[in-house]
GROMACS .gro file of N, CA and C in nm:
model
  429
    1UNK      N    1  -1.267   1.285  -5.148
    1UNK     CA    2  -1.390   1.267  -5.149
    1UNK      C    3  -1.411   1.139  -5.123
    2UNK      N    4  -1.530   1.089  -5.083
    2UNK     CA    5  -1.550   0.920  -4.981
    2UNK      C    6  -1.625   0.879  -5.087
    3UNK      N    7  -1.562   0.809  -5.081
    3UNK     CA    8  -1.590   0.661  -5.209
    3UNK      C    9  -1.717   0.598  -5.144
    4UNK      N   10  -1.746   0.633  -5.006
    4UNK     CA   11  -1.851   0.533  -4.989
    4UNK      C   12  -1.959   0.516  -4.921
    5UNK      N   13  -2.054   0.533  -4.874
    5UNK     CA   14  -2.091   0.643  -4.730
    5UNK      C   15  -2.089   0.560  -4.684
    6UNK      N   16  -2.069   0.648  -4.510
    6UNK     CA   17  -2.067   0.593  -4.355
    6UNK      C   18  -2.154   0.439  -4.314
    7UNK      N   19  -2.269   0.482  -4.369
    7UNK     CA   20  -2.346   0.397  -4.314
    7UNK      C   21  -2.274   0.243  -4.344
    8UNK      N   22  -2.277   0.263  -4.551
    8UNK     CA   23  -2.209   0.096  -4.570
    8UNK      C   24  -2.066   0.124  -4.511
    9UNK      N   25  -1.987   0.186  -4.501
    9UNK     CA   26  -1.834   0.199  -4.309
    9UNK      C   27  -1.940   0.082  -4.233
   10UNK      N   28  -1.988   0.160  -4.176
   10UNK     CA   29  -2.048   0.110  -4.014
   10UNK      C   30  -2.067  -0.031  -4.065
   11UNK      N   31  -2.150  -0.075  -4.162
   11UNK     CA   32  -2.239  -0.200  -4.131
   11UNK      C   33  -2.050  -0.276  -4.159
   12UNK      N   34  -2.010  -0.222  -4.287
   12UNK     CA   35  -1.894  -0.372  -4.306
   12UNK      C   36  -1.801  -0.419  -4.158
   13UNK      N   37  -1.742  -0.305  -4.143
   13UNK     CA   38  -1.654  -0.230  -4.006
   13UNK      C   39  -1.767  -0.221  -3.847
   14UNK      N   40  -1.800  -0.391  -3.818
   14UNK     CA   41  -1.891  -0.334  -3.719
   14UNK      C   42  -1.867  -0.239  -3.586
   15UNK      N   43  -1.717  -0.299  -3.534
   15UNK     CA   44  -1.663  -0.211  -3.431
   15UNK      C   45  -1.544  -0.103  -3.452
   16UNK      N   46  -1.642  -0.002  -3.569
   16UNK     CA   47  -1.686   0.154  -3.548
   16UNK      C   48  -1.773   0.166  -3.550
   17UNK      N   49  -1.918   0.051  -3.536
   17UNK     CA   50  -2.005   0.159  -3.505
   17UNK      C   51  -2.049   0.320  -3.411
   18UNK      N   52  -2.034   0.306  -3.356
   18UNK     CA   53  -2.017   0.424  -3.247
   18UNK      C   54  -1.880   0.556  -3.254
   19UNK      N   55  -1.834   0.492  -3.372
   19UNK     CA   56  -1.757   0.608  -3.410
   19UNK      C   57  -1.817   0.761  -3.472
   20UNK      N   58  -1.806   0.848  -3.466
   20UNK     CA   59  -1.892   0.961  -3.543
   20UNK      C   60  -1.892   0.998  -3.648
   21UNK      N   61  -2.029   1.011  -3.667
   21UNK     CA   62  -2.025   1.004  -3.860
   21UNK      C   63  -1.864   1.172  -3.904
   22UNK      N   64  -1.916   1.252  -3.838
   22UNK     CA   65  -1.773   1.406  -3.848
   22UNK      C   66  -1.646   1.283  -3.890
   23UNK      N   67  -1.539   1.260  -3.703
   23UNK     CA   68  -1.464   1.164  -3.768
   23UNK      C   69  -1.442   1.091  -3.827
   24UNK      N   70  -1.557   1.027  -3.895
   24UNK     CA   71  -1.514   0.914  -4.001
   24UNK      C   72  -1.481   1.027  -4.160
   25UNK      N   73  -1.540   1.115  -4.150
   25UNK     CA   74  -1.531   1.202  -4.331
   25UNK      C   75  -1.357   1.251  -4.267
   26UNK      N   76  -1.359   1.284  -4.110
   26UNK     CA   77  -1.263   1.409  -4.135
   26UNK      C   78  -1.145   1.295  -4.157
   27UNK      N   79  -1.129   1.178  -4.180
   27UNK     CA   80  -1.046   1.093  -4.160
   27UNK      C   81  -0.992   1.071  -4.349
   28UNK      N   82  -1.159   1.055  -4.394
   28UNK     CA   83  -1.146   0.973  -4.572
   28UNK      C   84  -1.134   1.108  -4.642
   29UNK      N   85  -1.087   1.225  -4.565
   29UNK     CA   86  -1.081   1.358  -4.600
   29UNK      C   87  -0.905   1.331  -4.699
   30UNK      N   88  -0.841   1.258  -4.561
   30UNK     CA   89  -0.716   1.272  -4.632
   30UNK      C   90  -0.626   1.135  -4.665
   31UNK      N   91  -0.752   0.991  -4.720
   31UNK     CA   92  -0.716   0.881  -4.784
   31UNK      C   93  -0.702   0.935  -4.922
   32UNK      N   94  -0.775   0.962  -5.019
   32UNK     CA   95  -0.759   1.021  -5.125
   32UNK      C   96  -0.566   1.021  -5.132
   33UNK      N   97  -0.439   1.056  -5.050
   33UNK     CA   98  -0.324   1.089  -5.074
   33UNK      C   99  -0.241   0.990  -5.089
   34UNK      N  100  -0.323   0.859  -4.953
   34UNK     CA  101  -0.282   0.682  -5.007
   34UNK      C  102  -0.291   0.615  -5.125
   35UNK      N  103  -0.429   0.627  -5.232
   35UNK     CA  104  -0.476   0.562  -5.302
   35UNK      C  105  -0.404   0.563  -5.420
   36UNK      N  106  -0.365   0.454  -5.503
   36UNK     CA  107  -0.322   0.406  -5.586
   36UNK      C  108  -0.391   0.422  -5.684
   37UNK      N  109  -0.346   0.556  -5.752
   37UNK     CA  110  -0.396   0.542  -5.945
   37UNK      C  111  -0.515   0.468  -6.049
   38UNK      N  112  -0.393   0.407  -6.039
   38UNK     CA  113  -0.424   0.293  -6.111
   38UNK      C  114  -0.499   0.210  -6.093
   39UNK      N  115  -0.576   0.111  -5.958
   39UNK     CA  116  -0.605   0.028  -5.939
   39UNK      C  117  -0.848   0.123  -5.965
   40UNK      N  118  -0.885  -0.016  -5.974
   40UNK     CA  119  -1.062   0.067  -6.031
   40UNK      C  120  -1.127   0.063  -5.955
   41UNK      N  121  -1.236   0.144  -5.971
   41UNK     CA  122  -1.312   0.286  -5.861
   41UNK      C  123  -1.377   0.142  -5.767
   42UNK      N  124  -1.412  -0.005  -5.837
   42UNK     CA  125  -1.443  -0.012  -5.623
   42UNK      C  126  -1.330  -0.124  -5.593
   43UNK      N  127  -1.227  -0.102  -5.619
   43UNK     CA  128  -1.082  -0.122  -5.549
   43UNK      C  129  -0.995  -0.013  -5.474
   44UNK      N  130  -1.037   0.097  -5.495
   44UNK     CA  131  -0.983   0.227  -5.435
   44UNK      C  132  -1.114   0.238  -5.288
   45UNK      N  133  -1.319   0.134  -5.388
   45UNK     CA  134  -1.367   0.211  -5.218
   45UNK      C  135  -1.315   0.108  -5.143
   46UNK      N  136  -1.284  -0.038  -5.154
   46UNK     CA  137  -1.210  -0.093  -5.103
   46UNK      C  138  -1.125  -0.044  -5.024
   47UNK      N  139  -1.094  -0.018  -5.093
   47UNK     CA  140  -0.860  -0.025  -5.040
   47UNK      C  141  -0.934   0.160  -4.917
   48UNK      N  142  -1.000   0.241  -4.981
   48UNK     CA  143  -0.980   0.365  -4.934
   48UNK      C  144  -1.034   0.268  -4.719
   49UNK      N  145  -1.150   0.254  -4.770
   49UNK     CA  146  -1.278   0.179  -4.631
   49UNK      C  147  -1.154   0.084  -4.568
   50UNK      N  148  -1.026  -0.003  -4.592
   50UNK     CA  149  -1.003  -0.013  -4.546
   50UNK      C  150  -0.916   0.076  -4.434
   51UNK      N  151  -0.875   0.111  -4.508
   51UNK     CA  152  -0.732   0.305  -4.483
   51UNK      C  153  -0.825   0.367  -4.354
   52UNK      N  154  -0.955   0.413  -4.390
   52UNK     CA  155  -1.004   0.452  -4.211
   52UNK      C  156  -1.089   0.431  -4.096
   53UNK      N  157  -1.104   0.242  -4.156
   53UNK     CA  158  -1.004   0.177  -4.053
   53UNK      C  159  -0.938   0.097  -3.918
   54UNK      N  160  -0.848   0.153  -4.070
   54UNK     CA  161  -0.725   0.154  -4.012
   54UNK      C  162  -0.669   0.303  -3.905
   55UNK      N  163  -0.696   0.371  -4.000
   55UNK     CA  164  -0.660   0.522  -3.910
   55UNK      C  165  -0.760   0.480  -3.768
   56UNK      N  166  -0.904   0.496  -3.792
   56UNK     CA  167  -1.006   0.483  -3.679
   56UNK      C  168  -0.920   0.347  -3.565
   57UNK      N  169  -0.821   0.296  -3.543
   57UNK     CA  170  -0.749   0.165  -3.514
   57UNK      C  171  -0.680   0.178  -3.462
   58UNK      N  172  -0.527   0.233  -3.517
   58UNK     CA  173  -0.455   0.345  -3.415
   58UNK      C  174  -0.514   0.381  -3.363
   59UNK      N  175  -0.559   0.552  -3.355
   59UNK     CA  176  -0.608   0.597  -3.272
   59UNK      C  177  -0.659   0.552  -3.114
   60UNK      N  178  -0.791   0.420  -3.173
   60UNK     CA  179  -0.761   0.345  -3.059
   60UNK      C  180  -0.688   0.268  -3.021
   61UNK      N  181  -0.559   0.232  -3.040
   61UNK     CA  182  -0.498   0.204  -3.000
   61UNK      C  183  -0.385   0.295  -2.932
   62UNK      N  184  -0.390   0.374  -3.024
   62UNK     CA  185  -0.270   0.537  -2.894
   62UNK      C  186  -0.353   0.558  -2.771
   63UNK      N  187  -0.562   0.565  -2.838
   63UNK     CA  188  -0.575   0.574  -2.711
   63UNK      C  189  -0.587   0.535  -2.561
   64UNK      N  190  -0.509   0.397  -2.561
   64UNK     CA  191  -0.466   0.302  -2.471
   64UNK      C  192  -0.394   0.266  -2.424
   65UNK      N  193  -0.286   0.336  -2.473
   65UNK     CA  194  -0.155   0.327  -2.557
   65UNK      C  195  -0.081   0.144  -2.577
   66UNK      N  196  -0.161   0.143  -2.674
   66UNK     CA  197  -0.102  -0.015  -2.656
   66UNK      C  198  -0.114  -0.041  -2.810
   67UNK      N  199  -0.042   0.106  -2.889
   67UNK     CA  200   0.015   0.111  -3.036
   67UNK      C  201   0.097   0.016  -3.074
   68UNK      N  202   0.176  -0.045  -2.975
   68UNK     CA  203   0.305  -0.120  -3.014
   68UNK      C  204   0.280  -0.235  -2.947
   69UNK      N  205   0.370  -0.313  -3.009
   69UNK     CA  206   0.371  -0.448  -2.846
   69UNK      C  207   0.486  -0.418  -2.794
   70UNK      N  208   0.452  -0.463  -2.619
   70UNK     CA  209   0.623  -0.447  -2.578
   70UNK      C  210   0.627  -0.561  -2.518
   71UNK      N  211   0.812  -0.587  -2.570
   71UNK     CA  212   0.878  -0.684  -2.592
   71UNK      C  213   0.907  -0.679  -2.477
   72UNK      N  214   0.979  -0.580  -2.404
   72UNK     CA  215   1.057  -0.614  -2.218
   72UNK      C  216   0.980  -0.545  -2.154
   73UNK      N  217   0.996  -0.450  -2.038
   73UNK     CA  218   0.947  -0.358  -1.919
   73UNK      C  219   1.052  -0.352  -1.815
   74UNK      N  220   1.054  -0.319  -1.749
   74UNK     CA  221   1.120  -0.300  -1.582
   74UNK      C  222   1.095  -0.179  -1.525
   75UNK      N  223   1.131  -0.168  -1.432
   75UNK     CA  224   1.010  -0.028  -1.314
   75UNK      C  225   1.095   0.007  -1.274
   76UNK      N  226   1.197  -0.047  -1.203
   76UNK     CA  227   1.366   0.059  -1.169
   76UNK      C  228   1.405   0.108  -1.239
   77UNK      N  229   1.419   0.258  -1.266
   77UNK     CA  230   1.480   0.358  -1.324
   77UNK      C  231   1.443   0.313  -1.526
   78UNK      N  232   1.303   0.296  -1.479
   78UNK     CA  233   1.222   0.260  -1.626
   78UNK      C  234   1.315   0.239  -1.743
   79UNK      N  235   1.271   0.149  -1.762
   79UNK     CA  236   1.274   0.066  -1.896
   79UNK      C  237   1.192   0.000  -1.972
   80UNK      N  238   1.208   0.057  -2.179
   80UNK     CA  239   1.054  -0.067  -2.210
   80UNK      C  240   1.098  -0.035  -2.372
   81UNK      N  241   1.142  -0.208  -2.399
   81UNK     CA  242   1.088  -0.166  -2.496
   81UNK      C  243   0.977  -0.232  -2.606
   82UNK      N  244   1.002  -0.186  -2.733
   82UNK     CA  245   0.837  -0.201  -2.806
   82UNK      C  246   0.944  -0.273  -2.962
   83UNK      N  247   0.848  -0.326  -2.982
   83UNK     CA  248   0.829  -0.370  -3.111
   83UNK      C  249   0.824  -0.402  -3.295
   84UNK      N  250   0.859  -0.319  -3.321
   84UNK     CA  251   0.805  -0.298  -3.447
   84UNK      C  252   0.794  -0.338  -3.563
   85UNK      N  253   0.629  -0.306  -3.614
   85UNK     CA  254   0.687  -0.470  -3.718
   85UNK      C  255   0.641  -0.476  -3.860
   86UNK      N  256   0.705  -0.617  -3.816
   86UNK     CA  257   0.793  -0.615  -3.944
   86UNK      C  258   0.766  -0.592  -4.096
   87UNK      N  259   0.875  -0.512  -4.187
   87UNK     CA  260   0.839  -0.497  -4.286
   87UNK      C  261   0.967  -0.377  -4.401
   88UNK      N  262   0.941  -0.354  -4.512
   88UNK     CA  263   1.060  -0.358  -4.521
   88UNK      C  264   1.102  -0.178  -4.494
   89UNK      N  265   1.017  -0.096  -4.552
   89UNK     CA  266   0.968   0.043  -4.520
   89UNK      C  267   0.944   0.075  -4.361
   90UNK      N  268   0.877   0.189  -4.359
   90UNK     CA  269   0.835   0.245  -4.291
   90UNK      C  270   0.682   0.240  -4.322
   91UNK      N  271   0.654   0.257  -4.436
   91UNK     CA  272   0.530   0.275  -4.530
   91UNK      C  273   0.462   0.090  -4.431
   92UNK      N  274   0.524  -0.033  -4.440
   92UNK     CA  275   0.515  -0.089  -4.408
   92UNK      C  276   0.440  -0.132  -4.286
   93UNK      N  277   0.590  -0.076  -4.236
   93UNK     CA  278   0.565  -0.053  -4.061
   93UNK      C  279   0.423  -0.041  -4.053
   94UNK      N  280   0.403   0.110  -4.049
   94UNK     CA  281   0.320   0.156  -3.993
   94UNK      C  282   0.209   0.083  -4.098
   95UNK      N  283   0.194   0.085  -4.234
   95UNK     CA  284   0.039  -0.099  -4.218
   95UNK      C  285  -0.044  -0.196  -4.153
   96UNK      N  286   0.136  -0.222  -4.068
   96UNK     CA  287   0.137  -0.338  -4.070
   96UNK      C  288   0.082  -0.331  -3.905
   97UNK      N  289   0.062  -0.305  -3.773
   97UNK     CA  290   0.040  -0.219  -3.718
   97UNK      C  291  -0.134  -0.306  -3.674
   98UNK      N  292  -0.240  -0.228  -3.823
   98UNK     CA  293  -0.361  -0.357  -3.793
   98UNK      C  294  -0.336  -0.428  -3.861
   99UNK      N  295  -0.456  -0.502  -3.838
   99UNK     CA  296  -0.502  -0.602  -3.928
   99UNK      C  297  -0.535  -0.581  -4.074
  100UNK      N  298  -0.671  -0.428  -4.071
  100UNK     CA  299  -0.653  -0.327  -4.165
  100UNK      C  300  -0.598  -0.282  -4.289
  101UNK      N  301  -0.470  -0.260  -4.160
  101UNK     CA  302  -0.372  -0.197  -4.270
  101UNK      C  303  -0.285  -0.296  -4.320
  102UNK      N  304  -0.256  -0.417  -4.282
  102UNK     CA  305  -0.208  -0.570  -4.350
  102UNK      C  306  -0.365  -0.587  -4.444
  103UNK      N  307  -0.455  -0.590  -4.492
  103UNK     CA  308  -0.529  -0.608  -4.539
  103UNK      C  309  -0.562  -0.474  -4.726
  104UNK      N  310  -0.522  -0.346  -4.665
  104UNK     CA  311  -0.536  -0.267  -4.761
  104UNK      C  312  -0.403  -0.321  -4.833
  105UNK      N  313  -0.284  -0.311  -4.763
  105UNK     CA  314  -0.110  -0.366  -4.802
  105UNK      C  315  -0.158  -0.526  -4.905
  106UNK      N  316  -0.163  -0.566  -4.889
  106UNK     CA  317  -0.250  -0.724  -4.990
  106UNK      C  318  -0.346  -0.642  -5.096
  107UNK      N  319  -0.424  -0.593  -5.072
  107UNK     CA  320  -0.461  -0.554  -5.204
  107UNK      C  321  -0.415  -0.469  -5.287
  108UNK      N  322  -0.362  -0.393  -5.258
  108UNK     CA  323  -0.331  -0.303  -5.327
  108UNK      C  324  -0.185  -0.346  -5.441
  109UNK      N  325  -0.103  -0.442  -5.333
  109UNK     CA  326  -0.007  -0.535  -5.404
  109UNK      C  327  -0.075  -0.602  -5.467
  110UNK      N  328  -0.201  -0.639  -5.497
  110UNK     CA  329  -0.290  -0.735  -5.584
  110UNK      C  330  -0.242  -0.692  -5.735
  111UNK      N  331  -0.333  -0.513  -5.720
  111UNK     CA  332  -0.468  -0.462  -5.793
  111UNK      C  333  -0.234  -0.383  -5.863
  112UNK      N  334  -0.179  -0.342  -5.753
  112UNK     CA  335  -0.048  -0.312  -5.786
  112UNK      C  336   0.047  -0.390  -5.864
  113UNK      N  337   0.048  -0.465  -5.854
  113UNK     CA  338   0.187  -0.605  -5.888
  113UNK      C  339   0.087  -0.622  -6.008
  114UNK      N  340  -0.031  -0.727  -6.008
  114UNK     CA  341  -0.129  -0.799  -6.112
  114UNK      C  342  -0.110  -0.718  -6.226
  115UNK      N  343  -0.109  -0.605  -6.293
  115UNK     CA  344  -0.046  -0.497  -6.412
  115UNK      C  345   0.068  -0.552  -6.433
  116UNK      N  346   0.176  -0.465  -6.321
  116UNK     CA  347   0.291  -0.524  -6.373
  116UNK      C  348   0.345  -0.651  -6.504
  117UNK      N  349   0.242  -0.757  -6.385
  117UNK     CA  350   0.280  -0.965  -6.417
  117UNK      C  351   0.190  -0.968  -6.540
  118UNK      N  352   0.041  -0.801  -6.593
  118UNK     CA  353  -0.002  -0.906  -6.674
  118UNK      C  354   0.126  -0.834  -6.868
  119UNK      N  355   0.194  -0.760  -6.839
  119UNK     CA  356   0.255  -0.723  -6.958
  119UNK      C  357   0.195  -0.615  -6.942
  120UNK      N  358   0.163  -0.450  -6.866
  120UNK     CA  359   0.100  -0.340  -6.907
  120UNK      C  360   0.259  -0.309  -6.805
  121UNK      N  361   0.334  -0.224  -6.906
  121UNK     CA  362   0.414  -0.104  -6.853
  121UNK      C  363   0.379   0.002  -6.788
  122UNK      N  364   0.468   0.145  -6.681
  122UNK     CA  365   0.446   0.270  -6.746
  122UNK      C  366   0.590   0.332  -6.778
  123UNK      N  367   0.642   0.386  -6.804
  123UNK     CA  368   0.625   0.521  -6.850
  123UNK      C  369   0.679   0.632  -6.957
  124UNK      N  370   0.769   0.682  -6.959
  124UNK     CA  371   0.778   0.806  -6.992
  124UNK      C  372   0.776   0.767  -7.157
  125UNK      N  373   0.819   0.697  -7.231
  125UNK     CA  374   0.851   0.747  -7.321
  125UNK      C  375   0.732   0.604  -7.415
  126UNK      N  376   0.733   0.594  -7.537
  126UNK     CA  377   0.629   0.530  -7.561
  126UNK      C  378   0.691   0.392  -7.493
  127UNK      N  379   0.741   0.301  -7.585
  127UNK     CA  380   0.801   0.229  -7.598
  127UNK      C  381   0.748   0.099  -7.503
  128UNK      N  382   0.777   0.127  -7.362
  128UNK     CA  383   0.753   0.198  -7.213
  128UNK      C  384   0.582   0.142  -7.211
  129UNK      N  385   0.501   0.204  -7.269
  129UNK     CA  386   0.381   0.135  -7.251
  129UNK      C  387   0.351   0.081  -7.326
  130UNK      N  388   0.370  -0.055  -7.347
  130UNK     CA  389   0.416  -0.178  -7.451
  130UNK      C  390   0.381  -0.262  -7.405
  131UNK      N  391   0.306  -0.315  -7.573
  131UNK     CA  392   0.385  -0.545  -7.481
  131UNK      C  393   0.439  -0.562  -7.598
  132UNK      N  394   0.516  -0.583  -7.514
  132UNK     CA  395   0.644  -0.622  -7.560
  132UNK      C  396   0.662  -0.756  -7.664
  133UNK      N  397   0.687  -0.788  -7.823
  133UNK     CA  398   0.607  -0.878  -7.904
  133UNK      C  399   0.793  -0.968  -7.922
  134UNK      N  400   0.819  -1.040  -7.979
  134UNK     CA  401   0.912  -1.124  -8.040
  134UNK      C  402   0.962  -1.029  -8.136
  135UNK      N  403   1.041  -0.941  -8.132
  135UNK     CA  404   1.242  -1.012  -8.184
  135UNK      C  405   1.171  -0.864  -8.222
  136UNK      N  406   1.118  -0.694  -8.102
  136UNK     CA  407   1.193  -0.624  -8.030
  136UNK      C  408   1.013  -0.502  -8.040
  137UNK      N  409   0.963  -0.609  -8.189
  137UNK     CA  410   0.791  -0.497  -8.220
  137UNK      C  411   0.758  -0.425  -8.104
  138UNK      N  412   0.656  -0.295  -8.080
  138UNK     CA  413   0.664  -0.262  -7.947
  138UNK      C  414   0.410  -0.250  -8.010
  139UNK      N  415   0.342  -0.273  -7.939
  139UNK     CA  416   0.193  -0.330  -8.016
  139UNK      C  417   0.122  -0.083  -7.828
  140UNK      N  418   0.053  -0.103  -7.901
  140UNK     CA  419   0.036  -0.028  -7.788
  140UNK      C  420  -0.041  -0.110  -7.754
  141UNK      N  421  -0.061  -0.079  -7.534
  141UNK     CA  422  -0.175  -0.110  -7.482
  141UNK      C  423  -0.278  -0.061  -7.471
  142UNK      N  424  -0.352  -0.209  -7.443
  142UNK     CA  425  -0.467  -0.166  -7.415
  142UNK      C  426  -0.523  -0.097  -7.211
  143UNK      N  427  -0.550  -0.014  -7.279
  143UNK     CA  428  -0.587   0.007  -7.072
  143UNK      C  429  -0.635   0.077  -7.037
   0.00000   0.00000   0.00000
């Protein structure tokens, strides 16, 4: 499901103004799988646009053969070393390849970690879905 219009996407991300509408729609159909469900609708819209831009940029980089930075190369015997983007896991490394992925990671961090920092807890039992007061008294959270 597209959360934004193609015209809006091309206006905000001018470097992809030449991308076909069909390609943007096809990539957008996969983006929902990556969106956290706890973010508000406006944040989801921004996250989905950033992911589409990230995936389009990855396509450009792959087409030019520059998906990763080359740290060393040699000709005789053919040897090459590629630098992996910094990150704690494969997901972070994948996002760190482009500036759009880095923006996505920052926005998701604000969206998801902000709720935990505000005292909203998530879990399988009612006590975890609450604000904890002094002396162990729980009240239902407002979400």
